Amino acid sequence: MRELTVALPGRESSYRVRLAWGLRHRLAAELEPLSLPRRLFVVTDQTVARLHADQVLAGLKAGGYDPHLLTVPPGEKSKSWRQVTALTRELLARGADRTTALMALGGGVVGDLTGLVASLFMRGLPLIQVPTTLLAMVDASIGGKTAINLPEAKNLLGTFHQPRLVAIDPEFLQTLPPRERRNGLAEILKAGFIREAELLKRVENLGPRLFQDRESLAEVIFRAAAIKAGIVAADEREGDVRRLLNFGHTLGHALEAASRYRLPHGQAVAHGMIAALCLSRRLTGLSAGACEAGVRLIRNLGLARRPPGVPPEAVLAALGHDKKRQAGELVFVLLRDLGAAEIVRGVPLELVAEVVPR
Ligand code: ADP
Ligand code: ZN
C-alpha cells in the first residue's frame, strides 16, 4: 500500500490518497476509518459500469455497506447542468439525505460531475474519489476541483469540494484504451517537467513497458499523484503555485478549443508542452539538451507525433480570448530546467506565434 496525505491549510480537513493493486475489491475497509453511513451512492458512467461496477459493489456489500449505483452516459457531454439535475433528483427519489455519501467511480468526467453534485446536494455530501482513468488517478481526482461545461466554455461552473478519500487501483487501467492512456501520460510528464526530473527519467527508461510492469506503474502513478497533492496542499485555490499545473495547458487549451475539442486533451497538452519547452529556451534559459530530451520523451510516448491539424491563426485567436480573462497578459509556465518551473507573465504574442505547432 502506498499512501500520502493531502494536508490542507485552513478549515478544510486533510485527506488521504491510497494506492494499491486490487484496492477496488477492498473499498469497504478503506471507508471504515471515515465513519460514513452504510448507505452509499456510487456514480459512474455506462462504460465503467459495464466493466467494473459489479466488482466494486460486491466488495462494498461484502464489507457491510449498502451501495446503490447511478450511471450517466460516458463522455464530456455528461458534464452538464442537465446531469446535475438528473442525478440530484435520482438521489432524492432513492432516499438520499444529508448524511448520504457519494462515490465517484470513473474518469475525470464522472469525478468532476459527482464532485459538483456532492458539493451542492443539501449544501454538501461527503465524497470519495475512485478514479478509473490514468488522467483521473494522477490529476483530476486530487485537489477538490469540480465542474460542468456550458456551451460558452468548459468547466465554467464549478466549486471546490475536497474528497474524504482518493482510492487508486491501477488495475482499472487494464481495460483503458490506448488513447485514454496517452491522455494520462501527458499529465504524468507535466508533473515531472514542473517538479521532478527523476520521474521523467523513470518514464523514459520504462518506455512501452510501463503498463506491463505493475510495480513501476504503481510507482509512477504514485509519484505523479504526490506531485499534484503537494502542489494543491501548498496552494489549495488558484495562486501561483497551483498555476504551475498549467504547464503545457495555456496553449493546450487554445488548441483544444480551436479544434472544437476534436483533439484529445493529452495530445493538445503534449503540443502545448513542446511549445512551452521552446519558449523556455528563449525566456527562462532552458538548455538545448534539456529541451531536446523533453521533446523526445513526449514523442516517444506516442504524443504530439502528428501536427494538430488546427490553423495556427485559430489557435492564436483562442489564446487571445484566454488573454482577456487574465487582465491582458499571456501567462505561461516555463522551465529553467527539467523539474524546475516558474510563472512568466507578459509573454509577447509574437513570440508565441513562432512556437505554435503547425
Ligand atoms: P478523463 O478521465 O480523461 O477526464 P473520461 O472520464 O471522459 O476522461 O473517461 C474517458 C473514457 O474512458 C470514457 O469514455 C470512460 O467511459 C472510459 N473509461 C474510464 N475508465 C475506464 C476504464 N478503467 N476502462 C475502460 N474505459 C474507461
Ligand atoms: Zn490536463
mmCIF file of C-alpha atoms and ligand atoms in Angstrom:
data_model
loop_
_atom_site.group_PDB
_atom_site.id
_atom_site.type_symbol
_atom_site.label_atom_id
_atom_site.label_comp_id
_atom_site.label_asym_id
_atom_site.label_seq_id
_atom_site.Cartn_x
_atom_site.Cartn_y
_atom_site.Cartn_z
ATOM 1 C CA MET A 1 0.000 0.000 0.000
ATOM 2 C CA ARG A 2 1.232 3.453 -0.924
ATOM 3 C CA GLU A 3 -0.259 6.377 0.901
ATOM 4 C CA LEU A 4 0.055 10.117 1.108
ATOM 5 C CA THR A 5 -1.848 12.831 2.899
ATOM 6 C CA VAL A 6 -3.146 15.961 1.248
ATOM 7 C CA ALA A 7 -2.667 18.392 4.116
ATOM 8 C CA LEU A 8 -4.949 21.366 3.632
ATOM 9 C CA PRO A 9 -4.491 24.660 5.379
ATOM 10 C CA GLY A 10 -7.468 26.398 6.946
ATOM 11 C CA ARG A 11 -10.834 24.932 7.695
ATOM 12 C CA GLU A 12 -10.982 22.011 5.329
ATOM 13 C CA SER A 13 -9.774 18.715 6.669
ATOM 14 C CA SER A 14 -6.930 16.765 5.186
ATOM 15 C CA TYR A 15 -7.498 13.549 3.307
ATOM 16 C CA ARG A 16 -5.527 10.567 2.181
ATOM 17 C CA VAL A 17 -4.646 9.260 -1.252
ATOM 18 C CA ARG A 18 -4.206 5.486 -1.046
ATOM 19 C CA LEU A 19 -2.912 3.339 -3.888
ATOM 20 C CA ALA A 20 -2.733 -0.427 -4.143
ATOM 21 C CA TRP A 21 -3.193 -3.081 -6.753
ATOM 22 C CA GLY A 22 -6.655 -4.658 -6.295
ATOM 23 C CA LEU A 23 -7.872 -1.889 -3.990
ATOM 24 C CA ARG A 24 -11.245 -1.833 -5.773
ATOM 25 C CA HIS A 25 -12.176 -5.087 -4.027
ATOM 26 C CA ARG A 26 -11.346 -3.649 -0.617
ATOM 27 C CA LEU A 27 -13.027 -0.263 -0.669
ATOM 28 C CA ALA A 28 -15.209 -1.132 2.338
ATOM 29 C CA ALA A 29 -12.138 -1.413 4.537
ATOM 30 C CA GLU A 30 -10.860 1.879 3.105
ATOM 31 C CA LEU A 31 -14.086 3.631 4.111
ATOM 32 C CA GLU A 32 -14.130 2.256 7.641
ATOM 33 C CA PRO A 33 -11.949 4.966 9.292
ATOM 34 C CA LEU A 34 -14.163 7.685 7.760
ATOM 35 C CA SER A 35 -17.280 6.606 9.732
ATOM 36 C CA LEU A 36 -19.610 7.196 6.809
ATOM 37 C CA PRO A 37 -23.198 5.954 6.738
ATOM 38 C CA ARG A 38 -23.633 2.447 5.312
ATOM 39 C CA ARG A 39 -25.890 3.682 2.545
ATOM 40 C CA LEU A 40 -23.720 4.891 -0.286
ATOM 41 C CA PHE A 41 -24.358 6.100 -3.817
ATOM 42 C CA VAL A 42 -21.802 5.105 -6.440
ATOM 43 C CA VAL A 43 -21.885 7.358 -9.511
ATOM 44 C CA THR A 44 -20.260 6.065 -12.684
ATOM 45 C CA ASP A 45 -20.639 6.108 -16.463
ATOM 46 C CA GLN A 46 -22.121 3.295 -18.536
ATOM 47 C CA THR A 47 -18.758 2.098 -19.846
ATOM 48 C CA VAL A 48 -17.147 1.858 -16.422
ATOM 49 C CA ALA A 49 -20.369 0.367 -15.022
ATOM 50 C CA ARG A 50 -20.243 -2.445 -17.559
ATOM 51 C CA LEU A 51 -16.575 -3.197 -16.906
ATOM 52 C CA HIS A 52 -16.111 -2.618 -13.197
ATOM 53 C CA ALA A 53 -19.275 -1.830 -11.212
ATOM 54 C CA ASP A 54 -20.092 -5.439 -10.239
ATOM 55 C CA GLN A 55 -16.770 -5.986 -8.519
ATOM 56 C CA VAL A 56 -16.827 -2.652 -6.737
ATOM 57 C CA LEU A 57 -20.396 -3.110 -5.496
ATOM 58 C CA ALA A 58 -19.729 -6.707 -4.440
ATOM 59 C CA GLY A 59 -16.733 -5.605 -2.374
ATOM 60 C CA LEU A 60 -18.716 -2.847 -0.693
ATOM 61 C CA LYS A 61 -21.594 -5.221 0.098
ATOM 62 C CA ALA A 62 -19.286 -7.868 1.486
ATOM 63 C CA GLY A 63 -17.829 -5.192 3.756
ATOM 64 C CA GLY A 64 -21.226 -4.303 5.206
ATOM 65 C CA TYR A 65 -22.179 -1.339 3.018
ATOM 66 C CA ASP A 66 -25.406 -0.775 1.117
ATOM 67 C CA PRO A 67 -24.254 0.656 -2.232
ATOM 68 C CA HIS A 68 -26.577 1.992 -4.945
ATOM 69 C CA LEU A 69 -25.449 2.580 -8.496
ATOM 70 C CA LEU A 70 -26.220 5.701 -10.540
ATOM 71 C CA THR A 71 -24.986 5.870 -14.133
ATOM 72 C CA VAL A 72 -24.568 8.664 -16.645
ATOM 73 C CA PRO A 73 -23.647 8.354 -20.334
ATOM 74 C CA PRO A 74 -19.882 8.261 -20.951
ATOM 75 C CA GLY A 75 -18.152 11.345 -22.304
ATOM 76 C CA GLU A 76 -17.688 15.043 -21.784
ATOM 77 C CA LYS A 77 -21.363 15.758 -22.608
ATOM 78 C CA SER A 78 -22.309 14.423 -19.199
ATOM 79 C CA LYS A 79 -20.585 17.378 -17.546
ATOM 80 C CA SER A 80 -23.844 19.279 -17.923
ATOM 81 C CA TRP A 81 -26.350 21.095 -15.830
ATOM 82 C CA ARG A 82 -28.890 18.561 -17.060
ATOM 83 C CA GLN A 83 -26.950 15.704 -15.459
ATOM 84 C CA VAL A 84 -26.550 17.656 -12.222
ATOM 85 C CA THR A 85 -30.327 17.987 -12.034
ATOM 86 C CA ALA A 86 -30.959 14.401 -13.123
ATOM 87 C CA LEU A 87 -28.543 12.979 -10.529
ATOM 88 C CA THR A 88 -29.921 15.210 -7.783
ATOM 89 C CA ARG A 89 -33.482 14.116 -8.480
ATOM 90 C CA GLU A 90 -32.460 10.475 -8.722
ATOM 91 C CA LEU A 91 -30.728 10.774 -5.357
ATOM 92 C CA LEU A 92 -33.853 12.282 -3.832
ATOM 93 C CA ALA A 93 -36.075 9.618 -5.368
ATOM 94 C CA ARG A 94 -33.879 6.933 -3.861
ATOM 95 C CA GLY A 95 -33.999 8.480 -0.427
ATOM 96 C CA ALA A 96 -30.651 10.232 -0.146
ATOM 97 C CA ASP A 97 -30.375 12.765 2.657
ATOM 98 C CA ARG A 98 -27.685 14.975 4.129
ATOM 99 C CA THR A 99 -25.883 12.020 5.655
ATOM 100 C CA THR A 100 -25.512 10.139 2.365
ATOM 101 C CA ALA A 101 -22.030 9.728 0.880
ATOM 102 C CA LEU A 102 -21.232 9.773 -2.840
ATOM 103 C CA MET A 103 -18.524 7.733 -4.518
ATOM 104 C CA ALA A 104 -17.263 8.851 -7.940
ATOM 105 C CA LEU A 105 -16.198 5.719 -9.844
ATOM 106 C CA GLY A 106 -14.772 6.771 -13.205
ATOM 107 C CA GLY A 107 -12.621 9.212 -15.112
ATOM 108 C CA GLY A 108 -12.399 12.961 -14.851
ATOM 109 C CA VAL A 109 -15.896 13.421 -16.235
ATOM 110 C CA VAL A 110 -17.543 11.347 -13.522
ATOM 111 C CA GLY A 111 -15.276 12.852 -10.876
ATOM 112 C CA ASP A 112 -15.994 16.474 -11.834
ATOM 113 C CA LEU A 113 -19.733 15.893 -12.140
ATOM 114 C CA THR A 114 -20.125 13.814 -8.981
ATOM 115 C CA GLY A 115 -17.960 16.288 -7.107
ATOM 116 C CA LEU A 116 -20.216 19.142 -8.120
ATOM 117 C CA VAL A 117 -23.353 17.264 -7.088
ATOM 118 C CA ALA A 118 -21.686 16.314 -3.806
ATOM 119 C CA SER A 119 -20.850 19.938 -3.093
ATOM 120 C CA LEU A 120 -24.369 21.159 -3.862
ATOM 121 C CA PHE A 121 -26.734 18.459 -2.604
ATOM 122 C CA MET A 122 -28.198 19.761 0.665
ATOM 123 C CA ARG A 123 -25.133 22.031 0.838
ATOM 124 C CA GLY A 124 -22.619 19.244 0.752
ATOM 125 C CA LEU A 125 -22.209 15.482 0.978
ATOM 126 C CA PRO A 126 -19.025 13.535 1.736
ATOM 127 C CA LEU A 127 -17.276 12.458 -1.476
ATOM 128 C CA ILE A 128 -14.990 9.517 -2.206
ATOM 129 C CA GLN A 129 -12.973 9.552 -5.424
ATOM 130 C CA VAL A 130 -12.244 6.204 -7.072
ATOM 131 C CA PRO A 131 -10.527 7.175 -10.346
ATOM 132 C CA THR A 132 -10.521 4.651 -13.198
ATOM 133 C CA THR A 133 -8.562 6.565 -15.877
ATOM 134 C CA LEU A 134 -4.868 7.372 -15.690
ATOM 135 C CA LEU A 135 -5.682 11.063 -16.038
ATOM 136 C CA ALA A 136 -8.069 10.984 -13.103
ATOM 137 C CA MET A 137 -5.607 8.977 -10.967
ATOM 138 C CA VAL A 138 -2.748 11.425 -11.341
ATOM 139 C CA ASP A 139 -4.637 14.658 -11.782
ATOM 140 C CA ALA A 140 -8.413 15.158 -11.722
ATOM 141 C CA SER A 141 -9.307 13.173 -8.586
ATOM 142 C CA ILE A 142 -6.897 15.124 -6.380
ATOM 143 C CA GLY A 143 -7.358 18.757 -5.427
ATOM 144 C CA GLY A 144 -11.096 19.159 -4.998
ATOM 145 C CA LYS A 145 -12.000 20.875 -8.260
ATOM 146 C CA THR A 146 -15.471 20.109 -9.564
ATOM 147 C CA ALA A 147 -17.080 21.400 -12.748
ATOM 148 C CA ILE A 148 -19.559 21.154 -15.557
ATOM 149 C CA ASN A 149 -19.390 22.715 -19.028
ATOM 150 C CA LEU A 150 -21.599 25.322 -20.656
ATOM 151 C CA PRO A 151 -21.857 25.938 -24.412
ATOM 152 C CA GLU A 152 -19.721 29.058 -23.878
ATOM 153 C CA ALA A 153 -16.782 27.310 -22.208
ATOM 154 C CA LYS A 154 -15.563 24.184 -20.499
ATOM 155 C CA ASN A 155 -15.511 23.929 -16.707
ATOM 156 C CA LEU A 156 -17.337 27.232 -16.391
ATOM 157 C CA LEU A 157 -19.499 26.255 -13.422
ATOM 158 C CA GLY A 158 -17.699 24.591 -10.572
ATOM 159 C CA THR A 159 -16.799 24.524 -6.932
ATOM 160 C CA PHE A 160 -14.018 23.373 -4.653
ATOM 161 C CA HIS A 161 -15.148 20.313 -2.738
ATOM 162 C CA GLN A 162 -12.362 18.189 -1.316
ATOM 163 C CA PRO A 163 -12.893 14.419 -1.241
ATOM 164 C CA ARG A 164 -12.648 12.496 2.026
ATOM 165 C CA LEU A 165 -10.506 9.865 0.341
ATOM 166 C CA VAL A 166 -8.941 9.108 -3.038
ATOM 167 C CA ALA A 167 -8.598 5.345 -3.584
ATOM 168 C CA ILE A 168 -6.449 4.366 -6.569
ATOM 169 C CA ASP A 169 -6.358 0.855 -8.046
ATOM 170 C CA PRO A 170 -4.022 0.774 -11.078
ATOM 171 C CA GLU A 171 -5.674 -2.454 -12.181
ATOM 172 C CA PHE A 172 -8.581 -0.415 -13.575
ATOM 173 C CA LEU A 173 -6.150 0.679 -16.287
ATOM 174 C CA GLN A 174 -6.004 -2.766 -17.837
ATOM 175 C CA THR A 175 -9.258 -2.034 -19.642
ATOM 176 C CA LEU A 176 -8.377 1.576 -20.521
ATOM 177 C CA PRO A 177 -7.978 2.212 -24.287
ATOM 178 C CA PRO A 178 -4.555 3.475 -25.540
ATOM 179 C CA ARG A 179 -5.919 6.899 -26.411
ATOM 180 C CA GLU A 180 -7.077 7.409 -22.822
ATOM 181 C CA ARG A 181 -3.770 6.074 -21.508
ATOM 182 C CA ARG A 182 -1.946 8.728 -23.510
ATOM 183 C CA ASN A 183 -4.129 11.463 -22.002
ATOM 184 C CA GLY A 184 -2.908 10.392 -18.593
ATOM 185 C CA LEU A 185 0.707 10.045 -19.709
ATOM 186 C CA ALA A 186 0.693 13.694 -20.777
ATOM 187 C CA GLU A 187 -0.267 14.725 -17.232
ATOM 188 C CA ILE A 188 2.404 12.459 -15.735
ATOM 189 C CA LEU A 189 5.029 14.120 -17.928
ATOM 190 C CA LYS A 190 3.637 17.513 -16.931
ATOM 191 C CA ALA A 191 4.145 16.647 -13.260
ATOM 192 C CA GLY A 192 7.708 15.561 -13.990
ATOM 193 C CA PHE A 193 8.526 18.619 -16.071
ATOM 194 C CA ILE A 194 7.442 21.056 -13.371
ATOM 195 C CA ARG A 195 8.674 19.258 -10.265
ATOM 196 C CA GLU A 196 10.646 16.050 -10.687
ATOM 197 C CA ALA A 197 13.170 15.301 -13.413
ATOM 198 C CA GLU A 198 13.610 11.861 -11.928
ATOM 199 C CA LEU A 199 10.016 10.944 -12.769
ATOM 200 C CA LEU A 200 10.776 11.831 -16.398
ATOM 201 C CA LYS A 201 13.824 9.553 -16.324
ATOM 202 C CA ARG A 202 11.802 6.738 -14.871
ATOM 203 C CA VAL A 203 9.095 7.038 -17.526
ATOM 204 C CA GLU A 204 11.719 7.263 -20.253
ATOM 205 C CA ASN A 205 13.541 4.159 -19.074
ATOM 206 C CA LEU A 206 10.330 2.160 -18.857
ATOM 207 C CA GLY A 207 9.036 3.210 -22.265
ATOM 208 C CA PRO A 208 6.327 0.897 -23.547
ATOM 209 C CA ARG A 209 6.890 -1.498 -20.633
ATOM 210 C CA LEU A 210 5.211 0.969 -18.242
ATOM 211 C CA PHE A 211 1.790 -0.658 -18.444
ATOM 212 C CA GLN A 212 3.139 -4.184 -18.177
ATOM 213 C CA ASP A 213 5.219 -3.726 -15.066
ATOM 214 C CA ARG A 214 2.831 -3.499 -12.096
ATOM 215 C CA GLU A 215 5.330 -2.222 -9.595
ATOM 216 C CA SER A 216 6.671 0.508 -11.886
ATOM 217 C CA LEU A 217 3.204 1.575 -12.954
ATOM 218 C CA ALA A 218 2.114 1.889 -9.325
ATOM 219 C CA GLU A 219 5.230 3.892 -8.504
ATOM 220 C CA VAL A 220 4.892 6.251 -11.480
ATOM 221 C CA ILE A 221 1.212 6.935 -10.712
ATOM 222 C CA PHE A 222 2.040 7.465 -7.078
ATOM 223 C CA ARG A 223 4.888 9.901 -7.823
ATOM 224 C CA ALA A 224 2.710 11.955 -10.170
ATOM 225 C CA ALA A 225 -0.204 11.929 -7.695
ATOM 226 C CA ALA A 226 2.192 13.032 -4.953
ATOM 227 C CA ILE A 227 3.369 15.982 -7.031
ATOM 228 C CA LYS A 228 -0.216 17.050 -7.629
ATOM 229 C CA ALA A 229 -1.073 16.565 -3.947
ATOM 230 C CA GLY A 230 1.965 18.562 -2.849
ATOM 231 C CA ILE A 231 1.024 21.445 -5.089
ATOM 232 C CA VAL A 232 -2.640 21.622 -4.096
ATOM 233 C CA ALA A 233 -1.728 21.325 -0.422
ATOM 234 C CA ALA A 234 0.667 24.247 -0.755
ATOM 235 C CA ASP A 235 -1.917 26.274 -2.562
ATOM 236 C CA GLU A 236 -5.443 24.992 -2.350
ATOM 237 C CA ARG A 237 -7.077 27.507 -4.673
ATOM 238 C CA GLU A 238 -5.545 29.241 -7.684
ATOM 239 C CA GLY A 239 -2.398 31.065 -6.622
ATOM 240 C CA ASP A 240 0.937 30.921 -8.372
ATOM 241 C CA VAL A 241 1.966 27.520 -7.063
ATOM 242 C CA ARG A 242 -1.202 25.824 -8.266
ATOM 243 C CA ARG A 243 -0.769 27.582 -11.616
ATOM 244 C CA LEU A 244 2.351 25.500 -12.237
ATOM 245 C CA LEU A 245 -0.064 22.659 -13.025
ATOM 246 C CA ASN A 246 -0.938 24.613 -16.164
ATOM 247 C CA PHE A 247 2.363 23.691 -17.824
ATOM 248 C CA GLY A 248 1.524 22.920 -21.449
ATOM 249 C CA HIS A 249 -2.080 23.909 -20.836
ATOM 250 C CA THR A 250 -2.036 27.576 -21.876
ATOM 251 C CA LEU A 251 -1.509 26.601 -25.482
ATOM 252 C CA GLY A 252 -3.082 23.166 -24.911
ATOM 253 C CA HIS A 253 -6.457 24.663 -24.037
ATOM 254 C CA ALA A 254 -6.264 27.018 -27.019
ATOM 255 C CA LEU A 255 -5.525 24.046 -29.309
ATOM 256 C CA GLU A 256 -8.427 22.077 -27.887
ATOM 257 C CA ALA A 257 -10.823 24.978 -28.290
ATOM 258 C CA ALA A 258 -9.586 25.790 -31.809
ATOM 259 C CA SER A 259 -10.070 22.122 -32.795
ATOM 260 C CA ARG A 260 -13.604 22.285 -31.346
ATOM 261 C CA TYR A 261 -12.482 19.655 -28.874
ATOM 262 C CA ARG A 262 -11.695 17.076 -31.517
ATOM 263 C CA LEU A 263 -8.060 16.976 -30.411
ATOM 264 C CA PRO A 264 -7.728 14.760 -27.306
ATOM 265 C CA HIS A 265 -6.656 16.610 -24.170
ATOM 266 C CA GLY A 266 -3.387 14.690 -23.859
ATOM 267 C CA GLN A 267 -2.364 15.419 -27.448
ATOM 268 C CA ALA A 268 -3.219 19.104 -27.066
ATOM 269 C CA VAL A 269 -1.248 19.335 -23.830
ATOM 270 C CA ALA A 270 1.665 17.469 -25.423
ATOM 271 C CA HIS A 271 1.847 20.036 -28.236
ATOM 272 C CA GLY A 272 1.481 22.749 -25.606
ATOM 273 C CA MET A 273 4.376 21.310 -23.592
ATOM 274 C CA ILE A 274 6.635 21.209 -26.653
ATOM 275 C CA ALA A 275 5.800 24.849 -27.380
ATOM 276 C CA ALA A 276 6.470 25.729 -23.732
ATOM 277 C CA LEU A 277 9.843 23.960 -23.912
ATOM 278 C CA CYS A 278 10.737 26.080 -26.957
ATOM 279 C CA LEU A 279 9.631 29.263 -25.178
ATOM 280 C CA SER A 280 11.690 28.216 -22.175
ATOM 281 C CA ARG A 281 14.785 28.125 -24.391
ATOM 282 C CA ARG A 282 14.156 31.772 -25.263
ATOM 283 C CA LEU A 283 12.850 33.163 -21.981
ATOM 284 C CA THR A 284 13.979 31.129 -18.996
ATOM 285 C CA GLY A 285 17.342 29.762 -20.080
ATOM 286 C CA LEU A 286 16.412 26.099 -20.599
ATOM 287 C CA SER A 287 19.395 24.377 -22.206
ATOM 288 C CA ALA A 288 19.195 22.981 -25.721
ATOM 289 C CA GLY A 289 19.961 19.497 -24.404
ATOM 290 C CA ALA A 290 17.173 19.573 -21.817
ATOM 291 C CA CYS A 291 14.717 20.897 -24.387
ATOM 292 C CA GLU A 292 15.558 18.158 -26.876
ATOM 293 C CA ALA A 293 15.356 15.475 -24.198
ATOM 294 C CA GLY A 294 11.916 16.752 -23.197
ATOM 295 C CA VAL A 295 10.588 16.767 -26.752
ATOM 296 C CA ARG A 296 11.982 13.266 -27.391
ATOM 297 C CA LEU A 297 10.333 11.928 -24.265
ATOM 298 C CA ILE A 298 6.935 13.344 -25.250
ATOM 299 C CA ARG A 299 7.162 11.910 -28.769
ATOM 300 C CA ASN A 300 8.430 8.512 -27.632
ATOM 301 C CA LEU A 301 5.251 8.050 -25.622
ATOM 302 C CA GLY A 302 3.139 8.472 -28.758
ATOM 303 C CA LEU A 303 2.236 12.089 -28.036
ATOM 304 C CA ALA A 304 2.398 15.032 -30.484
ATOM 305 C CA ARG A 305 3.684 12.779 -33.254
ATOM 306 C CA ARG A 306 1.447 14.426 -35.821
ATOM 307 C CA PRO A 307 0.623 18.094 -36.399
ATOM 308 C CA PRO A 308 -2.524 19.037 -34.502
ATOM 309 C CA GLY A 309 -4.376 19.860 -37.723
ATOM 310 C CA VAL A 310 -5.562 23.216 -36.445
ATOM 311 C CA PRO A 311 -4.765 26.512 -38.216
ATOM 312 C CA PRO A 312 -2.235 28.490 -36.131
ATOM 313 C CA GLU A 313 -4.341 31.648 -36.559
ATOM 314 C CA ALA A 314 -7.278 29.919 -34.877
ATOM 315 C CA VAL A 315 -5.034 28.835 -32.003
ATOM 316 C CA LEU A 316 -3.698 32.367 -31.517
ATOM 317 C CA ALA A 317 -7.242 33.728 -31.630
ATOM 318 C CA ALA A 318 -8.291 31.253 -28.936
ATOM 319 C CA LEU A 319 -5.272 32.315 -26.871
ATOM 320 C CA GLY A 320 -6.429 35.918 -27.265
ATOM 321 C CA HIS A 321 -9.752 35.028 -25.632
ATOM 322 C CA ASP A 322 -7.900 33.495 -22.742
ATOM 323 C CA LYS A 323 -5.721 36.584 -22.540
ATOM 324 C CA LYS A 324 -8.725 38.828 -21.906
ATOM 325 C CA ARG A 325 -9.604 36.796 -18.883
ATOM 326 C CA GLN A 326 -6.118 37.208 -17.453
ATOM 327 C CA ALA A 327 -6.061 41.015 -17.442
ATOM 328 C CA GLY A 328 -4.473 41.461 -20.848
ATOM 329 C CA GLU A 329 -1.392 39.326 -20.263
ATOM 330 C CA LEU A 330 -0.336 35.998 -21.669
ATOM 331 C CA VAL A 331 0.825 33.866 -18.780
ATOM 332 C CA PHE A 332 2.969 30.795 -19.400
ATOM 333 C CA VAL A 333 4.502 28.193 -17.146
ATOM 334 C CA LEU A 334 8.091 27.818 -18.355
ATOM 335 C CA LEU A 335 11.080 25.767 -17.277
ATOM 336 C CA ARG A 336 14.525 26.807 -16.106
ATOM 337 C CA ASP A 337 15.453 23.152 -16.169
ATOM 338 C CA LEU A 338 13.668 19.803 -16.298
ATOM 339 C CA GLY A 339 11.843 19.657 -12.963
ATOM 340 C CA ALA A 340 12.073 23.397 -12.238
ATOM 341 C CA ALA A 341 9.211 25.620 -13.377
ATOM 342 C CA GLU A 342 8.215 29.232 -12.999
ATOM 343 C CA ILE A 343 5.347 31.504 -13.989
ATOM 344 C CA VAL A 344 6.179 34.007 -16.705
ATOM 345 C CA ARG A 345 3.791 36.893 -17.288
ATOM 346 C CA GLY A 346 3.527 39.134 -20.307
ATOM 347 C CA VAL A 347 4.844 36.687 -22.907
ATOM 348 C CA PRO A 348 4.551 38.543 -26.257
ATOM 349 C CA LEU A 349 2.026 37.037 -28.657
ATOM 350 C CA GLU A 350 4.587 37.353 -31.488
ATOM 351 C CA LEU A 351 6.914 35.017 -29.640
ATOM 352 C CA VAL A 352 4.104 32.533 -29.063
ATOM 353 C CA ALA A 353 3.227 32.689 -32.757
ATOM 354 C CA GLU A 354 6.711 31.344 -33.528
ATOM 355 C CA VAL A 355 6.206 28.211 -31.417
ATOM 356 C CA VAL A 356 2.578 27.368 -32.223
ATOM 357 C CA PRO A 357 2.590 23.839 -33.705
ATOM 358 C CA ARG A 358 1.802 23.663 -37.384
HETATM 359 P P1 ADP B 1 -10.787 11.684 -18.349
HETATM 360 O O1 ADP B 1 -10.540 10.867 -17.170
HETATM 361 O O2 ADP B 1 -9.678 11.654 -19.338
HETATM 362 O O3 ADP B 1 -11.226 13.077 -17.992
HETATM 363 P P2 ADP B 1 -13.388 10.441 -19.045
HETATM 364 O O4 ADP B 1 -13.899 10.492 -17.670
HETATM 365 O O5 ADP B 1 -14.247 11.018 -20.121
HETATM 366 O O6 ADP B 1 -11.962 11.125 -19.221
HETATM 367 O O7 ADP B 1 -13.028 8.958 -19.432
HETATM 368 C C1 ADP B 1 -12.570 8.688 -20.715
HETATM 369 C C2 ADP B 1 -13.294 7.496 -21.306
HETATM 370 O O8 ADP B 1 -12.749 6.300 -20.743
HETATM 371 C C3 ADP B 1 -14.787 7.440 -21.050
HETATM 372 O O9 ADP B 1 -15.412 7.002 -22.226
HETATM 373 C C4 ADP B 1 -14.927 6.408 -19.942
HETATM 374 O O10 ADP B 1 -16.155 5.746 -20.019
HETATM 375 C C5 ADP B 1 -13.789 5.471 -20.227
HETATM 376 N N1 ADP B 1 -13.209 4.782 -19.074
HETATM 377 C C6 ADP B 1 -12.991 5.280 -17.854
HETATM 378 N N2 ADP B 1 -12.335 4.394 -17.078
HETATM 379 C C7 ADP B 1 -12.166 3.291 -17.839
HETATM 380 C C8 ADP B 1 -11.545 2.028 -17.627
HETATM 381 N N3 ADP B 1 -10.937 1.741 -16.476
HETATM 382 N N4 ADP B 1 -11.556 1.142 -18.648
HETATM 383 C C9 ADP B 1 -12.129 1.459 -19.844
HETATM 384 N N5 ADP B 1 -12.703 2.617 -20.099
HETATM 385 C C10 ADP B 1 -12.728 3.530 -19.125
HETATM 386 ZN ZN ZN B 2 -4.749 18.489 -18.198
#
